[in-house]
Coordinates of C-alpha atoms in Angstrom, one line a residue:
Chain A
X1 CA 27.1 -6.9 -8.2
X2 CA 24.8 -5.2 -5.8
X3 CA 25.2 -3.7 -2.3
X4 CA 23.1 -1.9 0.2
X5 CA 24.1 0.6 2.9
X6 CA 21.8 1.5 5.7
X7 CA 23.0 4.6 7.5
X8 CA 22.4 4.3 11.2
X9 CA 22.2 1.0 12.9
X10 CA 19.9 2.5 15.5
X11 CA 17.4 5.2 15.2
X12 CA 15.3 6.6 18.0
X13 CA 12.2 8.8 17.6
X14 CA 9.4 10.0 19.8
X15 CA 5.9 8.7 19.3
X16 CA 4.2 10.9 16.7
X17 CA 7.5 12.0 15.2
X18 CA 8.6 11.5 11.6
X19 CA 10.4 8.3 10.9
X20 CA 13.3 8.4 8.3
X21 CA 15.4 5.3 7.7
X22 CA 18.1 5.7 5.1
X23 CA 19.0 3.2 2.4
X24 CA 21.5 3.6 -0.4
X25 CA 22.2 1.0 -3.0
X26 CA 24.5 0.2 -5.8
X27 CA 23.6 -2.1 -8.7
X28 CA 25.1 -2.7 -12.1
X29 CA 21.6 -3.2 -13.5
X30 CA 18.3 -1.5 -12.8
X31 CA 17.3 -2.7 -9.4
X32 CA 14.3 -4.0 -7.6
X33 CA 14.3 -2.5 -4.1
X34 CA 12.5 -3.8 -1.0
X35 CA 12.0 -2.9 2.7
X36 CA 11.4 -5.7 5.1
X37 CA 10.6 -5.4 8.8
X38 CA 11.5 -7.9 11.5
X39 CA 9.7 -7.8 14.8
X40 CA 11.3 -9.5 17.8
X41 CA 11.4 -13.3 17.4
X42 CA 9.7 -13.2 14.1
X43 CA 10.6 -13.6 10.4
X44 CA 11.0 -10.9 7.8
X45 CA 7.8 -9.2 6.6
X46 CA 7.7 -7.2 3.4
X47 CA 6.8 -3.6 4.0
X48 CA 7.0 -2.3 0.4
X49 CA 8.8 -2.8 -2.9
X50 CA 10.0 -0.8 -5.9
X51 CA 9.9 -2.7 -9.3
X52 CA 10.3 0.1 -11.8
X53 CA 6.8 1.5 -11.7
X54 CA 6.0 4.6 -9.6
X55 CA 9.0 6.0 -7.8
X56 CA 7.0 6.7 -4.7
X57 CA 5.9 3.5 -3.2
X58 CA 3.4 3.1 -0.4
X59 CA 3.5 0.1 1.8
X60 CA 1.8 -1.3 4.9
X61 CA 1.4 0.4 8.2
X62 CA 1.6 3.9 6.7
X63 CA 5.2 3.5 5.5
X64 CA 6.4 4.8 2.1
X65 CA 9.7 5.0 0.2
X66 CA 10.9 7.0 -2.7
X67 CA 13.2 5.6 -5.3
X68 CA 15.7 8.3 -6.4
X69 CA 18.0 7.1 -9.1
X70 CA 20.2 10.1 -9.1
X71 CA 20.9 9.6 -5.4
X72 CA 20.9 5.8 -5.6
X73 CA 18.6 6.0 -2.5
X74 CA 15.4 4.3 -1.3
X75 CA 14.8 5.9 2.0
X76 CA 11.8 4.7 4.2
X77 CA 9.5 7.2 5.8
X78 CA 6.5 7.4 8.0
X79 CA 4.9 10.7 9.0
X80 CA 4.0 9.7 12.6
X81 CA 5.7 7.0 14.5
X82 CA 3.7 4.6 16.6
X83 CA 5.0 2.5 19.5
X84 CA 4.2 -0.7 17.5
X85 CA 6.7 0.4 14.8
X86 CA 9.6 -0.5 17.0
X87 CA 11.4 -3.2 15.1
X88 CA 14.4 -3.9 12.9
X89 CA 14.1 -2.7 9.3
X90 CA 16.1 -4.1 6.4
X91 CA 16.6 -2.6 3.0
X92 CA 17.3 -5.1 0.2
X93 CA 18.1 -5.0 -3.5
X94 CA 17.9 -7.5 -6.3
X95 CA 18.8 -7.3 -10.0
X96 CA 15.7 -6.9 -12.1
X97 CA 17.0 -9.3 -14.7
X98 CA 17.0 -12.2 -12.3
X99 CA 15.4 -11.2 -9.0
X100 CA 16.4 -14.3 -7.2
X101 CA 19.0 -13.1 -4.9
X102 CA 18.3 -10.4 -2.4
X103 CA 21.3 -8.5 -1.0
X104 CA 20.4 -7.0 2.4
X105 CA 21.7 -4.0 4.2
X106 CA 22.9 -4.2 7.8
X107 CA 19.5 -3.3 9.2
X108 CA 18.3 -0.3 11.3
X109 CA 16.8 -0.9 14.7
X110 CA 14.0 1.7 15.2
X111 CA 13.2 2.6 18.8
X112 CA 10.0 4.6 19.6
X113 CA 9.9 6.6 22.8
X114 CA 6.6 7.4 24.5
Chain B
X1 CA -3.2 -16.0 4.3
X2 CA -0.6 -18.4 2.9
X3 CA 2.7 -18.4 4.7
X4 CA 6.1 -20.1 4.7
X5 CA 6.5 -22.4 7.6
X6 CA 9.8 -23.6 9.1
X7 CA 10.6 -26.4 11.5
X8 CA 12.0 -26.6 14.0
X9 CA 12.0 -23.1 15.4
X10 CA 15.2 -23.8 17.4
X11 CA 17.7 -26.6 17.0
X12 CA 20.8 -27.3 19.1
X13 CA 23.3 -29.7 17.7
X14 CA 26.9 -30.8 18.5
X15 CA 29.7 -29.7 16.3
X16 CA 30.3 -32.3 13.5
X17 CA 26.7 -33.5 13.5
X18 CA 24.4 -33.3 10.4
X19 CA 21.3 -31.1 10.6
X20 CA 18.4 -30.8 8.3
X21 CA 16.3 -27.6 8.4
X22 CA 12.8 -28.0 7.0
X23 CA 10.6 -25.5 5.2
X24 CA 7.2 -25.6 3.6
X25 CA 7.0 -22.8 1.0
X26 CA 3.8 -21.3 -0.2
X27 CA 2.1 -23.9 -2.4
X28 CA 2.0 -22.2 -5.8
X29 CA 5.5 -20.7 -5.5
X30 CA 8.2 -21.8 -7.9
X31 CA 11.4 -20.2 -6.4
X32 CA 12.8 -21.2 -3.1
X33 CA 15.6 -19.6 -1.1
X34 CA 17.7 -20.0 2.1
X35 CA 19.2 -17.1 3.9
X36 CA 21.0 -16.9 7.2
X37 CA 21.6 -14.2 9.8
X38 CA 24.4 -14.6 12.2
X39 CA 23.6 -12.8 15.4
X40 CA 24.3 -9.1 15.0
X41 CA 25.1 -9.4 11.3
X42 CA 23.4 -8.9 8.0
X43 CA 20.9 -11.3 6.4
X44 CA 23.0 -13.2 3.9
X45 CA 21.9 -15.1 0.8
X46 CA 22.8 -18.8 0.7
X47 CA 21.1 -20.4 -2.2
X48 CA 18.1 -20.2 -4.6
X49 CA 16.3 -23.2 -6.1
X50 CA 14.1 -23.4 -9.2
X51 CA 12.9 -26.2 -11.4
X52 CA 14.5 -28.8 -9.1
X53 CA 18.0 -27.3 -9.3
X54 CA 20.1 -24.7 -7.7
X55 CA 19.9 -21.5 -9.7
X56 CA 22.2 -19.3 -7.7
X57 CA 24.4 -19.8 -4.7
X58 CA 26.7 -17.7 -2.6
X59 CA 30.3 -18.3 -1.5
X60 CA 28.9 -19.4 1.9
X61 CA 27.1 -22.3 0.3
X62 CA 30.1 -24.7 0.1
X63 CA 30.2 -28.5 -0.1
X64 CA 28.9 -28.8 3.5
X65 CA 25.5 -27.5 2.4
X66 CA 22.9 -29.0 0.2
X67 CA 19.3 -28.4 -0.6
X68 CA 16.5 -30.7 -1.7
X69 CA 12.9 -30.6 -2.6
X70 CA 12.1 -34.2 -1.8
X71 CA 8.4 -34.4 -2.2
X72 CA 7.0 -31.3 -4.0
X73 CA 6.0 -29.5 -0.8
X74 CA 9.0 -29.5 1.5
X75 CA 12.3 -27.7 0.9
X76 CA 15.2 -28.7 3.1
X77 CA 18.7 -27.3 3.9
X78 CA 21.2 -29.9 5.1
X79 CA 24.5 -29.0 6.7
X80 CA 26.6 -32.1 6.6
X81 CA 29.1 -31.5 9.4
X82 CA 28.2 -28.5 11.5
X83 CA 30.8 -26.0 12.7
X84 CA 30.5 -23.5 15.5
X85 CA 30.3 -20.7 13.0
X86 CA 27.2 -22.2 11.4
X87 CA 25.2 -21.0 14.4
X88 CA 22.7 -18.5 13.0
X89 CA 19.1 -17.9 12.2
X90 CA 18.2 -19.6 9.0
X91 CA 15.4 -18.2 6.9
X92 CA 13.5 -20.0 4.2
X93 CA 11.7 -17.9 1.6
X94 CA 9.7 -18.5 -1.6
X95 CA 8.4 -16.4 -4.5
X96 CA 6.1 -17.2 -7.4
X97 CA 8.5 -15.8 -10.0
X98 CA 11.9 -14.1 -10.2
X99 CA 11.8 -10.4 -9.6
X100 CA 8.9 -10.4 -7.2
X101 CA 9.0 -10.2 -3.4
X102 CA 10.1 -13.2 -1.4
X103 CA 7.9 -14.4 1.5
X104 CA 10.0 -15.4 4.5
X105 CA 9.4 -18.0 7.1
X106 CA 9.8 -17.3 10.9
X107 CA 13.3 -18.8 10.8
X108 CA 15.1 -21.7 12.5
X109 CA 17.7 -20.7 15.1
X110 CA 20.5 -23.2 14.8
X111 CA 22.9 -23.3 17.8
X112 CA 26.1 -25.4 17.3
X113 CA 27.8 -26.4 20.6

C-alpha cells in the first residue's frame, strides 16, 4: 500500500524567491515518484519523475526534486519563482513492481506574488 | 507532440442517467487509466486497463462503472446510473508500459444534477 502526504495545501512566495513544496510518501516496495502540475482549467502535466536512477531529478521549467529514502521524502524545489509557476502541484507515488496505479497527494496550490 | 484527448470537456447529466466519457490515448501506449478528482479533493485512481482487460481497480470502481476499448483507439468510461456524488473531473491517462509516467488528458468535468 502506498500513500502521499503534501504538507501545506497553499504556499505563497514572492517572485524570485525559492520554491519548496513538500512531499512525503510511504510505500511497502521501492517507489516510483512523480510531480505533476495542473494549471487552471487544464489537465495534469508531468514535471519530473524518480524511477530509481539518480536521486536528484531535474524536470521542466527549472524544477527539481531529491529522493531521500531515509526521510521518505521527495520535495520539489525551484531556485527562483516566476509568476507563471502559479498552479497546483501534485506529488504521486506508484509501486515499481507494477507502476500502474498512481496514488496522489492532496496537492499544493502555489501562489506567486509580484 | 502526442497527447491524450478527452471528450466532452464538460457534461451535465440528470441523476440516474447513463454517461459515457470518451478518451483517445496516445497511439502507441498500452496502458490506460481513469482517475477522478472531486472538487477540492485528491486525484483518485479508478481503474487501469491493459491487454483488453482491467488490470487494477479501486474501491470506487463499483458495478456502476465499466470501461471499454471498443475500436483500438478510443477508451471509454461508462457510469451506468449516475449519482450526485459522481460529480467530478474525470481524467484519462495512458502510458507505454507499467512503471513509466502516465500522460493525462485535459479532463471531463461531469456535473450530475
